[in-house]
Amino acid sequence: MKAIVYKGPKMLEVVEIDKPIPKEGQVLVKVNRAGICGGDLGIYKGTHPRAKAPLVFGHEFSGVVEEDGKIFKKGTKVTVNPIYSCGDCVPCNSGDQHVCNTLRLVGIDRDGAMSEYVVVDENKLYELGDEMSDELGALIEPIAVAVHSVREPGYKPGDNAVVFGGGPIGLAIAFVLKKFGCTNLTIIEADDKRIAMGKDFGFDLRDAKGLDLEALKAEKTGGNGFDFVFDCAGVEPVAAQLIKASKVRGKIVIVAGYKTPTMFPVNEGMFKEVAFEFVRVYRDKDYEIAVELAKDEPMFEKLVTHVLPVEQAQEGFDLLLTPGTGAMKVLFKF
C-alpha cells in the first residue's frame, strides 16, 4: 500500500509498504482523507522531540472500517482519537488522561494515517455517519483541539474574546466560540489571504501589521480588555501583546506551541492578576462534542483549501511551509 513516510529532516517519500495487520482489540481502517497538522510540519522539519524516522505521518483522518470489529461493522465511516494514555500515572488516575505522563499519539509515536490503511484500537474510533463528507471527517481532530481550548479554561456564553492567529486552529476556535455563544469576537492575523478567508467566514479580522491594540480594546471592550485571549500564533511579537489584550483577571489561553524559549512581561501579568492556561490536546468529551459540532456546522469544511493525491505529498507540505500560498488545511486523498 502507498504511504507518506518521514525519512529524516526535510525528507519525505511516497513508498509502498506492507498493509498493517490488526491485533486483538484493533481494527483495520481504509483511509479516505488524511490532513497535515502543525505537528506533522514539525516532524518533517526534524524538530519534533519524539518522532523518529522512518515514520508514516498523520493523525487527522477519515475512513471506513475494513472488516467487522466487536464495536464497528465493516463499512462504518469513522475517525480516530489518536492519543494513547498509560492509564497508571497520576494524571490518568485523576481523570486527566489527555495529559498522561507518557502520552503517545498515532502518527508520532507509531505509524499514522497518511497511508491507504491504518490500524487503530477499536475503542478509539468515532462514528461519523454516512452523511458527513470525507473532508469534514478528517477535520474532527483539529475541531476537538478547538473545543478543548474553549471548554477547558471555562468559557461562558457572553464572554468576549480575541484570537491571535487566523490559521486552521485559530479559525476553528472562532467557529467553536461562535457556537458556544460568543458574539463579541475578534481575530488578529498578519497573512493577507488568511485575513480575507476569515472575513469571508463572517468574522471580524484585524490586520496584525500596524495594529493599534489600545484602540481595538476601546472599540470592542470599552477599554477594559478581553475576557479571553487565545494565542494560536506562537510567535514572540504576539507573546508581548497577550497580557496587554487581556482585562484585569482575564484568561490567556496558550494553544500554539512555541518553537523557541519566549519572554512574557510577567510584571504586567501580576499587576492584572491574569490567568495563563495552557492546553495540549483534548478529552474524550471534547471529541464527542467535536463530532456533533461538525454535523451541525458545515462551515468547518471550508477550512480545507487543498485536497491532493498522495503522489503530491511534497507539494502539500510545501504549500503550508511557504508563506503567502493561502493554504489553510491540506488533505491527501487515498
Tab-separated table of C-alpha atoms in Angstrom:
chain	number	residue	atom	x	y	z
A	1	MET	CA	0.000	0.000	0.000
A	2	LYS	CA	1.086	3.606	-0.549
A	3	ALA	CA	2.138	5.711	2.427
A	4	ILE	CA	3.749	9.098	3.048
A	5	VAL	CA	6.806	8.354	5.157
A	6	TYR	CA	9.080	10.687	7.109
A	7	LYS	CA	12.632	9.756	6.175
A	8	GLY	CA	14.553	12.391	8.112
A	9	PRO	CA	14.710	16.198	8.481
A	10	LYS	CA	13.047	17.772	5.438
A	11	MET	CA	12.791	14.404	3.737
A	12	LEU	CA	9.597	12.539	2.913
A	13	GLU	CA	8.793	9.881	0.385
A	14	VAL	CA	5.712	8.161	-1.013
A	15	VAL	CA	6.542	4.475	-0.758
A	16	GLU	CA	4.927	1.063	-0.912
A	17	ILE	CA	4.755	-0.645	2.490
A	18	ASP	CA	3.010	-3.729	3.815
A	19	LYS	CA	-0.606	-3.435	4.885
A	20	PRO	CA	-0.719	-3.467	8.705
A	21	ILE	CA	-2.331	-6.414	10.482
A	22	PRO	CA	-4.695	-5.703	13.400
A	23	LYS	CA	-4.021	-7.263	16.799
A	24	GLU	CA	-6.579	-8.087	19.472
A	25	GLY	CA	-8.734	-5.025	20.150
A	26	GLN	CA	-7.658	-3.312	16.930
A	27	VAL	CA	-9.332	-2.780	13.566
A	28	LEU	CA	-8.078	-2.031	10.076
A	29	VAL	CA	-9.373	1.243	8.622
A	30	LYS	CA	-9.257	2.159	4.939
A	31	VAL	CA	-8.207	5.812	4.869
A	32	ASN	CA	-10.139	8.218	2.651
A	33	ARG	CA	-8.649	11.587	3.645
A	34	ALA	CA	-5.696	12.498	5.872
A	35	GLY	CA	-4.681	16.027	6.843
A	36	ILE	CA	-1.406	17.789	7.578
A	37	CYS	CA	-1.202	19.165	11.111
A	38	GLY	CA	1.272	21.688	12.505
A	39	GLY	CA	2.805	18.764	14.369
A	40	ASP	CA	3.410	16.998	11.056
A	41	LEU	CA	5.286	20.062	9.840
A	42	GLY	CA	7.468	19.872	12.939
A	43	ILE	CA	8.164	16.198	12.253
A	44	TYR	CA	9.045	16.994	8.629
A	45	LYS	CA	11.476	19.722	9.735
A	46	GLY	CA	13.080	17.345	12.228
A	47	THR	CA	12.173	19.416	15.287
A	48	HIS	CA	9.656	17.084	16.938
A	49	PRO	CA	11.145	15.724	20.178
A	50	ARG	CA	9.728	12.190	19.853
A	51	ALA	CA	9.067	11.330	16.205
A	52	LYS	CA	11.741	9.106	14.705
A	53	ALA	CA	12.294	8.132	11.061
A	54	PRO	CA	11.058	6.105	9.314
A	55	LEU	CA	7.503	7.005	10.292
A	56	VAL	CA	4.165	7.206	8.480
A	57	PHE	CA	2.785	10.704	9.089
A	58	GLY	CA	-0.760	11.540	10.084
A	59	HIS	CA	-3.255	11.658	12.950
A	60	GLU	CA	-6.082	13.623	11.303
A	61	PHE	CA	-8.123	11.366	9.043
A	62	SER	CA	-11.425	9.888	7.964
A	63	GLY	CA	-12.001	6.425	6.612
A	64	VAL	CA	-14.128	3.295	6.763
A	65	VAL	CA	-13.759	0.143	8.820
A	66	GLU	CA	-12.366	-2.565	6.558
A	67	GLU	CA	-13.571	-5.629	8.482
A	68	ASP	CA	-16.130	-6.223	11.215
A	69	GLY	CA	-14.884	-5.476	14.710
A	70	LYS	CA	-16.504	-6.020	18.077
A	71	ILE	CA	-17.956	-2.483	18.088
A	72	PHE	CA	-17.980	-1.267	14.472
A	73	LYS	CA	-19.150	-3.093	11.379
A	74	LYS	CA	-17.390	-3.165	8.022
A	75	GLY	CA	-18.113	0.000	6.026
A	76	THR	CA	-18.723	2.260	9.032
A	77	LYS	CA	-17.374	5.759	8.371
A	78	VAL	CA	-15.045	6.732	11.231
A	79	THR	CA	-12.309	8.950	12.544
A	80	VAL	CA	-9.955	8.295	15.456
A	81	ASN	CA	-8.960	9.910	18.704
A	82	PRO	CA	-5.215	9.444	18.167
A	83	ILE	CA	-3.956	9.790	21.740
A	84	TYR	CA	-2.906	6.847	23.896
A	85	SER	CA	-2.535	7.105	27.672
A	86	CYS	CA	-0.847	4.672	30.061
A	87	GLY	CA	-3.791	4.513	32.497
A	88	ASP	CA	-1.496	4.182	35.525
A	89	CYS	CA	0.179	7.561	36.192
A	90	VAL	CA	-1.143	10.289	38.496
A	91	PRO	CA	-2.780	12.335	35.688
A	92	CYS	CA	-4.507	9.220	34.311
A	93	ASN	CA	-5.755	8.233	37.768
A	94	SER	CA	-7.001	11.807	38.291
A	95	GLY	CA	-9.170	11.822	35.158
A	96	ASP	CA	-6.627	13.739	33.082
A	97	GLN	CA	-5.618	11.014	30.656
A	98	HIS	CA	-5.171	13.616	27.918
A	99	VAL	CA	-2.033	14.844	29.708
A	100	CYS	CA	-0.705	11.417	30.649
A	101	ASN	CA	2.921	11.490	31.777
A	102	THR	CA	3.806	9.242	28.830
A	103	LEU	CA	1.179	10.381	26.314
A	104	ARG	CA	1.617	8.912	22.831
A	105	LEU	CA	-0.063	9.692	19.514
A	106	VAL	CA	-0.765	7.903	16.270
A	107	GLY	CA	1.449	9.379	13.572
A	108	ILE	CA	4.088	10.461	16.077
A	109	ASP	CA	4.949	7.514	18.281
A	110	ARG	CA	3.575	4.863	15.919
A	111	ASP	CA	2.741	4.803	12.213
A	112	GLY	CA	-0.131	7.088	11.301
A	113	ALA	CA	-2.875	7.581	8.767
A	114	MET	CA	-1.156	9.077	5.717
A	115	SER	CA	-1.471	5.676	4.086
A	116	GLU	CA	-4.073	3.589	2.350
A	117	TYR	CA	-4.743	1.653	5.557
A	118	VAL	CA	-4.100	2.254	9.236
A	119	VAL	CA	-4.523	0.029	12.285
A	120	VAL	CA	-6.028	1.653	15.411
A	121	ASP	CA	-7.528	0.485	18.681
A	122	GLU	CA	-11.223	-0.002	18.064
A	123	ASN	CA	-12.221	1.831	21.252
A	124	LYS	CA	-10.505	4.987	19.901
A	125	LEU	CA	-12.811	5.221	16.870
A	126	TYR	CA	-15.762	7.594	16.483
A	127	GLU	CA	-18.571	7.002	14.026
A	128	LEU	CA	-19.153	9.932	11.684
A	129	GLY	CA	-22.355	8.976	9.870
A	130	ASP	CA	-22.663	8.413	6.152
A	131	GLU	CA	-23.858	11.973	5.532
A	132	MET	CA	-20.569	13.539	6.690
A	133	SER	CA	-18.066	14.221	3.914
A	134	ASP	CA	-14.617	12.657	3.978
A	135	GLU	CA	-13.112	16.139	4.154
A	136	LEU	CA	-15.136	17.189	7.190
A	137	GLY	CA	-14.453	13.862	8.888
A	138	ALA	CA	-10.716	14.490	8.609
A	139	LEU	CA	-11.178	17.776	10.498
A	140	ILE	CA	-12.623	16.252	13.679
A	141	GLU	CA	-9.228	16.135	15.403
A	142	PRO	CA	-8.430	19.865	14.982
A	143	ILE	CA	-12.042	20.711	15.858
A	144	ALA	CA	-11.557	18.701	19.068
A	145	VAL	CA	-8.466	20.801	19.828
A	146	ALA	CA	-10.611	23.910	19.399
A	147	VAL	CA	-13.400	22.539	21.609
A	148	HIS	CA	-10.906	21.686	24.351
A	149	SER	CA	-9.291	25.120	24.073
A	150	VAL	CA	-12.666	26.779	24.698
A	151	ARG	CA	-14.116	24.376	27.290
A	152	GLU	CA	-11.044	23.717	29.443
A	153	PRO	CA	-10.467	27.320	30.612
A	154	GLY	CA	-14.185	27.732	31.368
A	155	TYR	CA	-15.500	29.952	28.591
A	156	LYS	CA	-19.080	31.082	29.265
A	157	PRO	CA	-21.640	32.367	26.713
A	158	GLY	CA	-21.444	36.126	26.512
A	159	ASP	CA	-17.737	36.416	27.332
A	160	ASN	CA	-15.870	38.397	24.689
A	161	ALA	CA	-12.714	37.037	23.104
A	162	VAL	CA	-9.771	37.831	20.881
A	163	VAL	CA	-7.871	35.180	18.905
A	164	PHE	CA	-4.286	35.845	17.854
A	165	GLY	CA	-3.640	33.794	14.708
A	166	GLY	CA	-6.140	33.093	11.939
A	167	GLY	CA	-4.815	29.718	10.821
A	168	PRO	CA	-6.767	26.444	10.925
A	169	ILE	CA	-6.823	26.184	14.731
A	170	GLY	CA	-7.490	29.887	15.242
A	171	LEU	CA	-10.450	29.803	12.862
A	172	ALA	CA	-11.693	26.513	14.331
A	173	ILE	CA	-11.637	28.132	17.774
A	174	ALA	CA	-13.556	31.080	16.339
A	175	PHE	CA	-16.225	28.715	14.968
A	176	VAL	CA	-16.467	26.946	18.331
A	177	LEU	CA	-16.673	30.233	20.240
A	178	LYS	CA	-19.483	31.337	17.963
A	179	LYS	CA	-21.347	28.069	18.556
A	180	PHE	CA	-20.759	28.500	22.301
A	181	GLY	CA	-22.412	31.934	22.328
A	182	CYS	CA	-19.619	34.429	21.697
A	183	THR	CA	-20.974	37.481	19.897
A	184	ASN	CA	-18.026	39.829	20.534
A	185	LEU	CA	-15.115	38.092	18.810
A	186	THR	CA	-12.029	39.457	17.066
A	187	ILE	CA	-9.287	37.602	15.182
A	188	ILE	CA	-5.861	39.157	14.646
A	189	GLU	CA	-3.811	37.801	11.729
A	190	ALA	CA	-0.897	39.044	9.598
A	191	ASP	CA	-1.324	36.984	6.402
A	192	ASP	CA	-3.456	38.818	3.836
A	193	LYS	CA	-5.008	35.669	2.341
A	194	ARG	CA	-5.930	34.303	5.753
A	195	ILE	CA	-7.427	37.666	6.674
A	196	ALA	CA	-9.571	37.528	3.537
A	197	MET	CA	-10.662	33.963	4.280
A	198	GLY	CA	-11.629	34.817	7.856
A	199	LYS	CA	-13.676	37.764	6.643
A	200	ASP	CA	-15.416	35.525	4.129
A	201	PHE	CA	-16.476	33.340	7.074
A	202	GLY	CA	-18.090	36.410	8.642
A	203	PHE	CA	-15.523	37.001	11.401
A	204	ASP	CA	-14.083	40.351	12.451
A	205	LEU	CA	-10.496	40.078	11.192
A	206	ARG	CA	-7.896	42.714	12.032
A	207	ASP	CA	-4.523	43.016	10.340
A	208	ALA	CA	-1.702	42.472	12.836
A	209	LYS	CA	0.513	44.721	10.750
A	210	GLY	CA	0.288	48.164	12.305
A	211	LEU	CA	-2.477	47.147	14.721
A	212	ASP	CA	-3.344	49.680	17.448
A	213	LEU	CA	-4.217	47.293	20.267
A	214	GLU	CA	-5.384	50.015	22.643
A	215	ALA	CA	-7.767	51.362	20.008
A	216	LEU	CA	-9.094	47.858	19.392
A	217	LYS	CA	-9.692	47.335	23.129
A	218	ALA	CA	-11.506	50.662	23.306
A	219	GLU	CA	-13.684	49.703	20.348
A	220	LYS	CA	-14.530	46.149	21.393
A	221	THR	CA	-14.360	46.234	25.210
A	222	GLY	CA	-14.718	49.864	26.249
A	223	GLY	CA	-11.010	49.846	27.031
A	224	ASN	CA	-11.296	47.130	29.675
A	225	GLY	CA	-9.564	44.372	27.725
A	226	PHE	CA	-10.845	40.995	26.584
A	227	ASP	CA	-12.305	38.311	28.840
A	228	PHE	CA	-10.479	35.578	26.913
A	229	VAL	CA	-7.288	35.891	24.873
A	230	PHE	CA	-6.408	32.881	22.706
A	231	ASP	CA	-2.841	32.560	21.408
A	232	CYS	CA	-2.935	30.455	18.239
A	233	ALA	CA	0.136	32.124	16.753
A	234	GLY	CA	3.010	31.093	18.994
A	235	VAL	CA	5.453	33.828	17.972
A	236	GLU	CA	7.405	36.336	20.048
A	237	PRO	CA	5.607	39.516	18.860
A	238	VAL	CA	2.268	38.021	19.910
A	239	ALA	CA	3.611	36.902	23.305
A	240	ALA	CA	4.341	40.552	24.084
A	241	GLN	CA	0.716	41.531	23.353
A	242	LEU	CA	-1.269	38.867	25.194
A	243	ILE	CA	-1.338	40.449	28.648
A	244	LYS	CA	-1.967	43.892	27.164
A	245	ALA	CA	-5.019	42.492	25.350
A	246	SER	CA	-6.457	40.897	28.493
A	247	LYS	CA	-8.762	42.527	31.009
A	248	VAL	CA	-7.856	42.573	34.692
A	249	ARG	CA	-8.183	38.947	35.873
A	250	GLY	CA	-8.770	37.824	32.319
A	251	LYS	CA	-7.769	34.431	30.913
A	252	ILE	CA	-4.977	33.903	28.423
A	253	VAL	CA	-5.132	30.534	26.675
A	254	ILE	CA	-1.909	29.295	25.080
A	255	VAL	CA	-2.931	26.986	22.246
A	256	ALA	CA	0.079	27.326	19.931
A	257	GLY	CA	3.326	25.527	20.550
A	258	TYR	CA	6.250	27.953	20.772
A	259	LYS	CA	9.290	26.804	18.815
A	260	THR	CA	11.821	28.756	20.907
A	261	PRO	CA	12.012	29.974	24.530
A	262	THR	CA	9.780	33.019	24.838
A	263	MET	CA	9.689	36.047	27.117
A	264	PHE	CA	6.402	37.157	28.680
A	265	PRO	CA	6.081	40.522	30.502
A	266	VAL	CA	5.331	38.813	33.811
A	267	ASN	CA	5.052	42.017	35.852
A	268	GLU	CA	2.181	43.178	33.639
A	269	GLY	CA	0.505	39.855	34.285
A	270	MET	CA	0.989	40.192	38.020
A	271	PHE	CA	-0.497	43.692	38.084
A	272	LYS	CA	-3.586	42.458	36.227
A	273	GLU	CA	-3.762	39.088	38.003
A	274	VAL	CA	-4.293	37.404	34.646
A	275	ALA	CA	-4.550	33.618	34.479
A	276	PHE	CA	-2.494	31.696	31.941
A	277	GLU	CA	-3.964	28.379	30.829
A	278	PHE	CA	-2.020	26.064	28.560
A	279	VAL	CA	-3.936	23.488	26.514
A	280	ARG	CA	-2.496	20.486	24.732
A	281	VAL	CA	-4.905	18.070	23.083
A	282	TYR	CA	-8.450	17.067	24.170
A	283	ARG	CA	-10.556	14.970	26.476
A	284	ASP	CA	-12.861	12.223	25.207
A	285	LYS	CA	-15.837	14.541	25.809
A	286	ASP	CA	-14.245	17.200	23.617
A	287	TYR	CA	-14.005	14.649	20.820
A	288	GLU	CA	-17.668	13.715	21.171
A	289	ILE	CA	-18.656	17.392	21.039
A	290	ALA	CA	-16.416	17.953	18.002
A	291	VAL	CA	-18.244	15.249	16.040
A	292	GLU	CA	-21.622	16.779	16.877
A	293	LEU	CA	-20.456	20.319	16.076
A	294	ALA	CA	-19.133	19.159	12.699
A	295	LYS	CA	-22.530	17.658	11.883
A	296	ASP	CA	-24.195	20.955	12.849
A	297	GLU	CA	-21.721	23.416	11.311
A	298	PRO	CA	-20.829	22.702	7.662
A	299	MET	CA	-18.682	25.859	7.550
A	300	PHE	CA	-15.866	23.904	9.207
A	301	GLU	CA	-15.305	22.146	5.892
A	302	LYS	CA	-14.407	25.448	4.239
A	303	LEU	CA	-11.134	25.357	6.199
A	304	VAL	CA	-9.976	22.769	3.640
A	305	THR	CA	-8.214	24.646	0.846
A	306	HIS	CA	-6.430	21.766	-0.893
A	307	VAL	CA	-7.187	18.078	-1.460
A	308	LEU	CA	-4.242	16.412	-3.189
A	309	PRO	CA	-3.469	12.899	-4.393
A	310	VAL	CA	-0.923	11.080	-2.263
A	311	GLU	CA	1.637	11.374	-5.064
A	312	GLN	CA	1.732	15.154	-4.425
A	313	ALA	CA	2.814	14.762	-0.809
A	314	GLN	CA	5.793	17.081	-1.145
A	315	GLU	CA	3.636	19.775	-2.737
A	316	GLY	CA	1.189	19.557	0.165
A	317	PHE	CA	3.890	20.132	2.763
A	318	ASP	CA	5.490	22.893	0.684
A	319	LEU	CA	2.159	24.717	0.445
A	320	LEU	CA	1.950	25.006	4.225
A	321	LEU	CA	5.617	25.834	4.730
A	322	THR	CA	5.656	28.626	2.127
A	323	PRO	CA	4.221	31.985	3.268
A	324	GLY	CA	1.555	33.586	1.108
A	325	THR	CA	0.196	30.472	-0.623
A	326	GLY	CA	-3.216	30.844	1.009
A	327	ALA	CA	-3.129	27.198	2.096
A	328	MET	CA	-5.143	26.595	5.246
A	329	LYS	CA	-5.827	22.878	5.658
A	330	VAL	CA	-4.252	20.461	3.187
A	331	LEU	CA	-5.649	16.928	2.879
A	332	PHE	CA	-4.422	13.908	0.961
A	333	LYS	CA	-6.876	11.534	-0.687
A	334	PHE	CA	-6.325	7.789	-0.787
